[in-house]
Amino acid sequence: MNQSQQSAWWKESVIYQVYPKSFYDSNNDGVGDIPGIIAKLPYLKTLGITLIWVSPFYRSPGADNGYDIADYYAVNPDLGQMQDVDNLIKQAGELGIEVMVDLVVNHTSDEHPWFQAALADPQSKYRDYYIFKPAAAGGAPNNWRSIFGGSAWEKVAGEECYYLHVFHKKQPDLNWENPQLREEIYAMINWWLDKGIAGFRIDAITFIKKDQDYASLPADGIDGLASIKAKSRNRPGIERFLHELKERTFRRHRCVTVGEAPGVPLEEYDSYIGPDGYFNMIFDFHAADIDVENGSEWFKQRDWNVREFREALFASQRAFCQAGWGTTFIENHDQPRALSKL
């Protein structure tokens, strides 16, 4: 029996995303929290919800709304404590509601102990948990532009080297080429699954494999930089990491996995969500990103028409029919509201 068949329970689920800070404030401090989610479980039950996806609640300095994680094993004090998470899982389960959480393993916060150790000692094993490269001609190692704009490289104070960040400069990328780093990630994932969560929405997972030549690209803007996506999104070799991730973690548990997987061509959907795919589902971006030039770079708008949108939507549905279970969306927490697009 393959993973999709074993995990068929999630196909009947009604899923509701909860963003903790804005969902419900249980103690009137102006910030939503995990006890607030617990308080509203009966309400969610009346809506027919059977699975909640809770956006990041880990300890984080908040440079990217919690997607910059400083400790995978701790809860942001503004949102509660680990006992609250345990209570959420337990009380939700008593109402027939499962709990899935965000999994962010392309990067950490620059305040994570691993990164702080890497900065403190260039000879530390933690230096190889991230991607550090020497300066080139007195500047950044190459001309890659981060998803958030500007160079994807940040200089290390007091050293002639830089670290890579596909997204925010406070989100240094993890080095998936390092097997020791991967073991740390798998241990953390299994820890959460053993705790009783139902699964994960896996953030930015198609960015974990970088081209190892770290070569510059022809500039595509007046800033002299080039989008990092051509060298870091769904690149050759990612299949090895994703297969290992599934085998070492997800396959061992009764869980549901939804990959945030921009940049995956329709013809590769079978590898991602087919009978032996890496995940149960992936978020499909082909229609949602119709209004931007290079997927999620909202500062580069493009003209589009309804016929284009229709074809993108239908093409994705045809691919899902052939490959497996898919998810189509018109907006998410990263994007402008659909009304401004449509």
Tab-separated table of C-alpha atoms in Angstrom:
chain	number	residue	atom	x	y	z
A	1	MET	CA	0.000	0.000	0.000
A	2	ASN	CA	1.477	3.362	-0.994
A	3	GLN	CA	1.617	6.516	1.098
A	4	SER	CA	-1.432	8.109	-0.552
A	5	GLN	CA	-3.582	5.055	0.137
A	6	GLN	CA	-2.414	4.817	3.749
A	7	SER	CA	-3.176	8.499	4.339
A	8	ALA	CA	-6.556	8.611	2.572
A	9	TRP	CA	-8.209	9.981	5.721
A	10	TRP	CA	-7.119	13.513	4.818
A	11	LYS	CA	-9.017	13.428	1.515
A	12	GLU	CA	-12.255	13.864	3.447
A	13	SER	CA	-10.925	16.625	5.706
A	14	VAL	CA	-12.184	20.198	5.783
A	15	ILE	CA	-9.086	22.290	6.482
A	16	TYR	CA	-9.011	25.735	8.080
A	17	GLN	CA	-5.861	27.848	8.278
A	18	VAL	CA	-5.303	29.615	11.587
A	19	TYR	CA	-2.859	32.525	11.806
A	20	PRO	CA	-2.352	32.608	15.589
A	21	LYS	CA	-1.509	36.297	16.096
A	22	SER	CA	-4.723	37.509	14.486
A	23	PHE	CA	-7.151	34.660	15.226
A	24	TYR	CA	-8.274	35.108	18.836
A	25	ASP	CA	-6.710	36.864	21.823
A	26	SER	CA	-7.409	34.956	25.042
A	27	ASN	CA	-5.778	37.357	27.511
A	28	ASN	CA	-6.500	40.810	26.051
A	29	ASP	CA	-2.867	41.693	25.377
A	30	GLY	CA	-3.645	42.589	21.776
A	31	VAL	CA	-2.079	39.457	20.288
A	32	GLY	CA	-3.847	36.256	19.325
A	33	ASP	CA	-2.478	33.132	20.949
A	34	ILE	CA	-2.698	29.363	21.194
A	35	PRO	CA	-5.133	29.415	24.147
A	36	GLY	CA	-7.286	31.584	21.893
A	37	ILE	CA	-7.311	28.849	19.262
A	38	ILE	CA	-8.309	26.332	21.926
A	39	ALA	CA	-11.158	28.596	23.047
A	40	LYS	CA	-12.569	28.659	19.521
A	41	LEU	CA	-12.348	24.926	18.806
A	42	PRO	CA	-16.079	24.401	19.486
A	43	TYR	CA	-16.860	27.187	16.999
A	44	LEU	CA	-14.602	25.581	14.376
A	45	LYS	CA	-16.384	22.300	15.049
A	46	THR	CA	-19.745	23.916	14.213
A	47	LEU	CA	-18.310	24.995	10.858
A	48	GLY	CA	-17.526	21.385	10.000
A	49	ILE	CA	-13.772	21.835	10.307
A	50	THR	CA	-11.894	18.554	10.801
A	51	LEU	CA	-8.287	19.718	10.373
A	52	ILE	CA	-6.649	23.023	11.279
A	53	TRP	CA	-3.393	24.231	9.795
A	54	VAL	CA	-1.718	26.440	12.399
A	55	SER	CA	0.743	28.943	10.935
A	56	PRO	CA	4.129	29.327	12.677
A	57	PHE	CA	4.045	29.650	16.454
A	58	TYR	CA	7.716	28.783	17.077
A	59	ARG	CA	10.112	31.130	18.856
A	60	SER	CA	10.995	33.794	16.312
A	61	PRO	CA	12.153	37.413	16.176
A	62	GLY	CA	9.360	38.004	13.654
A	63	ALA	CA	11.290	39.315	10.655
A	64	ASP	CA	9.029	37.255	8.380
A	65	ASN	CA	5.891	36.691	10.419
A	66	GLY	CA	7.243	33.642	12.206
A	67	TYR	CA	8.802	31.960	9.183
A	68	ASP	CA	12.193	32.915	10.624
A	69	ILE	CA	12.461	30.264	13.314
A	70	ALA	CA	14.930	30.688	16.169
A	71	ASP	CA	14.011	27.430	17.923
A	72	TYR	CA	12.088	24.530	16.379
A	73	TYR	CA	11.360	23.114	19.836
A	74	ALA	CA	9.990	26.246	21.523
A	75	VAL	CA	6.859	28.368	21.302
A	76	ASN	CA	6.953	32.132	20.826
A	77	PRO	CA	6.196	33.531	24.314
A	78	ASP	CA	3.681	35.992	22.833
A	79	LEU	CA	1.614	33.030	21.648
A	80	GLY	CA	1.845	30.676	24.611
A	81	GLN	CA	3.997	27.781	25.720
A	82	MET	CA	4.533	24.154	24.732
A	83	GLN	CA	1.898	22.960	27.193
A	84	ASP	CA	-0.613	25.055	25.246
A	85	VAL	CA	0.336	23.216	22.055
A	86	ASP	CA	-0.139	19.892	23.838
A	87	ASN	CA	-3.534	21.057	25.078
A	88	LEU	CA	-4.489	22.202	21.586
A	89	ILE	CA	-3.675	18.806	20.091
A	90	LYS	CA	-5.546	16.992	22.877
A	91	GLN	CA	-8.665	19.151	22.970
A	92	ALA	CA	-8.903	19.389	19.197
A	93	GLY	CA	-8.676	15.614	18.991
A	94	GLU	CA	-11.528	15.251	21.471
A	95	LEU	CA	-13.670	17.258	19.036
A	96	GLY	CA	-12.580	15.241	16.020
A	97	ILE	CA	-10.243	17.965	14.764
A	98	GLU	CA	-6.657	17.191	13.771
A	99	VAL	CA	-3.808	19.732	13.922
A	100	MET	CA	-1.179	20.304	11.257
A	101	VAL	CA	1.595	22.889	11.529
A	102	ASP	CA	4.047	24.743	9.348
A	103	LEU	CA	7.415	23.123	8.664
A	104	VAL	CA	10.140	25.591	7.666
A	105	VAL	CA	13.377	23.832	6.743
A	106	ASN	CA	14.822	25.838	3.864
A	107	HIS	CA	16.156	28.374	6.347
A	108	THR	CA	16.179	29.410	9.992
A	109	SER	CA	16.332	32.735	11.756
A	110	ASP	CA	19.758	34.312	12.041
A	111	GLU	CA	19.059	34.163	15.784
A	112	HIS	CA	18.901	30.366	15.773
A	113	PRO	CA	21.640	28.842	17.982
A	114	TRP	CA	23.069	26.976	14.977
A	115	PHE	CA	23.644	30.200	13.075
A	116	GLN	CA	24.952	32.042	16.101
A	117	ALA	CA	27.464	29.212	16.641
A	118	ALA	CA	28.428	29.380	12.969
A	119	LEU	CA	29.163	33.104	13.282
A	120	ALA	CA	31.062	32.711	16.538
A	121	ASP	CA	33.484	30.093	15.212
A	122	PRO	CA	34.283	29.634	11.501
A	123	GLN	CA	35.693	26.188	12.375
A	124	SER	CA	32.511	25.083	14.108
A	125	LYS	CA	30.517	22.231	12.566
A	126	TYR	CA	27.625	24.663	12.427
A	127	ARG	CA	29.379	26.760	9.780
A	128	ASP	CA	28.527	23.926	7.366
A	129	TYR	CA	24.888	23.929	8.467
A	130	TYR	CA	24.529	27.083	6.360
A	131	ILE	CA	25.928	28.359	3.075
A	132	PHE	CA	28.936	30.616	3.521
A	133	LYS	CA	31.073	31.674	0.562
A	134	PRO	CA	34.161	33.907	0.278
A	135	ALA	CA	33.874	37.380	-1.155
A	136	ALA	CA	34.527	37.786	-4.881
A	137	ALA	CA	36.375	40.863	-6.127
A	138	GLY	CA	35.665	42.563	-2.834
A	139	GLY	CA	31.927	41.955	-3.041
A	140	ALA	CA	29.224	39.310	-2.982
A	141	PRO	CA	30.096	35.821	-4.303
A	142	ASN	CA	27.695	36.219	-7.242
A	143	ASN	CA	24.869	38.390	-8.538
A	144	TRP	CA	21.889	36.405	-7.292
A	145	ARG	CA	18.892	38.480	-6.210
A	146	SER	CA	16.840	37.313	-3.239
A	147	ILE	CA	13.096	36.756	-3.493
A	148	PHE	CA	12.583	39.810	-1.289
A	149	GLY	CA	14.819	41.986	-3.473
A	150	GLY	CA	18.455	43.019	-3.212
A	151	SER	CA	21.458	40.719	-3.075
A	152	ALA	CA	20.895	37.182	-1.789
A	153	TRP	CA	24.205	37.484	0.083
A	154	GLU	CA	24.835	39.192	3.411
A	155	LYS	CA	28.377	39.995	4.522
A	156	VAL	CA	29.597	38.473	7.763
A	157	ALA	CA	30.898	41.181	10.082
A	158	GLY	CA	34.670	41.073	10.421
A	159	GLU	CA	35.143	38.418	7.722
A	160	GLU	CA	35.650	38.436	3.972
A	161	CYS	CA	32.757	36.079	3.409
A	162	TYR	CA	29.008	36.110	2.952
A	163	TYR	CA	26.062	33.875	3.811
A	164	LEU	CA	23.205	33.042	1.452
A	165	HIS	CA	19.568	33.969	2.052
A	166	VAL	CA	17.004	33.170	-0.632
A	167	PHE	CA	14.483	35.276	1.283
A	168	HIS	CA	15.100	37.844	4.065
A	169	LYS	CA	18.634	38.567	5.253
A	170	LYS	CA	17.517	37.361	8.686
A	171	GLN	CA	16.665	33.972	7.143
A	172	PRO	CA	19.985	32.285	6.312
A	173	ASP	CA	19.546	29.222	4.115
A	174	LEU	CA	20.294	25.789	5.506
A	175	ASN	CA	22.860	23.657	3.694
A	176	TRP	CA	20.973	20.528	2.669
A	177	GLU	CA	24.154	19.123	1.130
A	178	ASN	CA	25.312	18.445	4.709
A	179	PRO	CA	24.005	15.044	5.915
A	180	GLN	CA	24.528	16.028	9.560
A	181	LEU	CA	22.199	18.986	9.083
A	182	ARG	CA	19.614	16.744	7.447
A	183	GLU	CA	19.725	14.372	10.414
A	184	GLU	CA	18.952	17.279	12.750
A	185	ILE	CA	15.968	18.212	10.592
A	186	TYR	CA	14.601	14.667	10.477
A	187	ALA	CA	14.904	14.303	14.247
A	188	MET	CA	12.934	17.512	14.737
A	189	ILE	CA	10.200	16.452	12.303
A	190	ASN	CA	9.782	13.071	13.970
A	191	TRP	CA	9.675	14.771	17.379
A	192	TRP	CA	6.667	16.821	16.296
A	193	LEU	CA	4.927	13.858	14.686
A	194	ASP	CA	5.484	11.788	17.827
A	195	LYS	CA	3.889	14.636	19.794
A	196	GLY	CA	0.661	13.972	17.922
A	197	ILE	CA	0.336	16.531	15.162
A	198	ALA	CA	-1.400	15.307	12.011
A	199	GLY	CA	1.146	16.601	9.530
A	200	PHE	CA	2.780	19.597	7.934
A	201	ARG	CA	2.417	22.336	5.405
A	202	ILE	CA	6.034	22.414	4.191
A	203	ASP	CA	7.236	25.938	3.482
A	204	ALA	CA	9.351	26.880	0.431
A	205	ILE	CA	10.470	23.284	0.023
A	206	THR	CA	11.467	23.596	-3.638
A	207	PHE	CA	14.311	25.942	-2.654
A	208	ILE	CA	16.376	23.488	-0.606
A	209	LYS	CA	18.666	22.452	-3.498
A	210	LYS	CA	21.082	25.050	-4.886
A	211	ASP	CA	23.268	24.706	-7.978
A	212	GLN	CA	26.691	23.986	-6.569
A	213	ASP	CA	28.623	26.096	-9.084
A	214	TYR	CA	27.240	29.269	-7.455
A	215	ALA	CA	27.801	31.013	-10.780
A	216	SER	CA	26.525	34.461	-11.637
A	217	LEU	CA	23.768	34.855	-14.220
A	218	PRO	CA	23.054	37.468	-16.876
A	219	ALA	CA	21.500	40.445	-15.125
A	220	ASP	CA	17.734	40.711	-15.544
A	221	GLY	CA	17.276	44.150	-13.981
A	222	ILE	CA	18.814	47.574	-13.658
A	223	ASP	CA	20.257	46.532	-10.289
A	224	GLY	CA	22.720	44.247	-12.102
A	225	LEU	CA	21.309	41.214	-10.307
A	226	ALA	CA	19.533	38.080	-11.520
A	227	SER	CA	16.705	36.160	-9.869
A	228	ILE	CA	17.996	33.414	-7.613
A	229	LYS	CA	15.192	31.120	-8.752
A	230	ALA	CA	17.113	29.917	-11.797
A	231	LYS	CA	19.785	28.467	-9.491
A	232	SER	CA	17.822	27.494	-6.385
A	233	ARG	CA	14.244	26.470	-7.169
A	234	ASN	CA	13.378	22.859	-8.047
A	235	ARG	CA	16.926	22.226	-9.226
A	236	PRO	CA	18.393	18.891	-10.379
A	237	GLY	CA	19.225	16.762	-7.365
A	238	ILE	CA	16.336	17.957	-5.208
A	239	GLU	CA	14.652	14.600	-5.743
A	240	ARG	CA	17.306	12.910	-3.585
A	241	PHE	CA	16.628	15.237	-0.667
A	242	LEU	CA	12.850	15.012	-0.965
A	243	HIS	CA	12.841	11.224	-1.226
A	244	GLU	CA	15.081	10.922	1.824
A	245	LEU	CA	12.923	13.405	3.734
A	246	LYS	CA	9.818	11.312	3.070
A	247	GLU	CA	11.472	7.992	3.895
A	248	ARG	CA	13.043	9.218	7.144
A	249	THR	CA	9.986	11.038	8.453
A	250	PHE	CA	6.575	11.176	6.784
A	251	ARG	CA	6.346	7.562	5.649
A	252	ARG	CA	6.863	6.383	9.225
A	253	HIS	CA	3.747	8.157	10.496
A	254	ARG	CA	0.058	8.516	9.780
A	255	CYS	CA	0.288	12.091	8.590
A	256	VAL	CA	-0.682	14.492	5.833
A	257	THR	CA	1.872	16.582	3.953
A	258	VAL	CA	1.230	19.616	1.769
A	259	GLY	CA	4.242	21.048	-0.007
A	260	GLU	CA	4.531	24.713	-0.881
A	261	ALA	CA	6.113	23.898	-4.215
A	262	PRO	CA	6.436	26.841	-6.597
A	263	GLY	CA	8.452	26.226	-9.739
A	264	VAL	CA	7.418	22.607	-10.311
A	265	PRO	CA	6.455	22.023	-13.971
A	266	LEU	CA	3.138	20.280	-14.507
A	267	GLU	CA	4.892	17.306	-16.083
A	268	GLU	CA	6.764	16.705	-12.795
A	269	TYR	CA	3.669	16.594	-10.599
A	270	ASP	CA	3.703	12.795	-10.542
A	271	SER	CA	7.084	12.857	-8.766
A	272	TYR	CA	5.671	15.163	-6.123
A	273	ILE	CA	2.151	13.795	-5.517
A	274	GLY	CA	1.895	10.547	-7.480
A	275	PRO	CA	1.555	7.107	-5.830
A	276	ASP	CA	5.189	7.273	-4.711
A	277	GLY	CA	5.375	11.062	-4.525
A	278	TYR	CA	7.240	13.076	-1.934
A	279	PHE	CA	4.045	14.618	-0.513
A	280	ASN	CA	0.323	13.942	-0.344
A	281	MET	CA	-0.469	17.309	-1.912
A	282	ILE	CA	1.246	20.421	-3.193
A	283	PHE	CA	0.015	23.959	-3.566
A	284	ASP	CA	-0.234	24.805	-7.251
A	285	PHE	CA	0.996	28.293	-8.183
A	286	HIS	CA	0.377	28.353	-11.936
A	287	ALA	CA	-2.923	30.235	-11.702
A	288	ALA	CA	-2.222	32.155	-8.490
A	289	ASP	CA	0.948	33.718	-9.934
A	290	ILE	CA	-0.637	34.725	-13.243
A	291	ASP	CA	-0.156	38.432	-12.483
A	292	VAL	CA	3.571	38.415	-11.691
A	293	GLU	CA	6.532	38.018	-14.015
A	294	ASN	CA	8.559	35.528	-12.045
A	295	GLY	CA	6.370	33.827	-9.480
A	296	SER	CA	5.839	35.535	-6.105
A	297	GLU	CA	7.965	38.577	-7.019
A	298	TRP	CA	5.027	40.928	-6.573
A	299	PHE	CA	7.147	43.973	-7.335
A	300	LYS	CA	7.248	42.764	-10.978
A	301	GLN	CA	3.654	42.906	-12.167
A	302	ARG	CA	2.569	41.730	-15.621
A	303	ASP	CA	-0.561	42.142	-17.706
A	304	TRP	CA	-2.796	39.101	-18.027
A	305	ASN	CA	-6.264	38.226	-19.237
A	306	VAL	CA	-9.083	35.922	-18.221
A	307	ARG	CA	-8.321	33.439	-20.988
A	308	GLU	CA	-4.757	33.060	-19.657
A	309	PHE	CA	-6.044	32.528	-16.139
A	310	ARG	CA	-8.555	29.937	-17.332
A	311	GLU	CA	-5.933	27.973	-19.235
A	312	ALA	CA	-3.490	28.024	-16.302
A	313	LEU	CA	-6.233	26.785	-13.990
A	314	PHE	CA	-7.413	24.047	-16.352
A	315	ALA	CA	-3.870	22.897	-17.137
A	316	SER	CA	-3.198	22.447	-13.430
A	317	GLN	CA	-6.405	20.477	-12.972
A	318	ARG	CA	-5.499	18.174	-15.856
A	319	ALA	CA	-2.085	17.580	-14.286
A	320	PHE	CA	-3.667	16.800	-10.920
A	321	CYS	CA	-6.044	14.309	-12.526
A	322	GLN	CA	-3.093	12.419	-13.968
A	323	ALA	CA	-0.765	12.669	-10.955
A	324	GLY	CA	-2.668	12.761	-7.688
A	325	TRP	CA	-4.314	15.022	-5.147
A	326	GLY	CA	-3.800	18.730	-5.657
A	327	THR	CA	-4.732	22.070	-4.178
A	328	THR	CA	-5.677	25.121	-6.197
A	329	PHE	CA	-5.856	28.561	-4.599
A	330	ILE	CA	-6.337	32.152	-5.689
A	331	GLU	CA	-4.588	33.838	-2.760
A	332	ASN	CA	-2.676	32.993	0.406
A	333	HIS	CA	-1.052	34.680	3.391
A	334	ASP	CA	1.952	35.712	1.268
A	335	GLN	CA	-0.004	37.403	-1.496
A	336	PRO	CA	-2.195	40.470	-2.029
A	337	ARG	CA	-5.902	39.752	-1.641
A	338	ALA	CA	-7.543	38.282	-4.732
A	339	LEU	CA	-9.872	41.265	-5.085
A	340	SER	CA	-6.937	43.500	-6.033
A	341	LYS	CA	-6.002	41.010	-8.743
A	342	LEU	CA	-9.396	40.069	-10.130
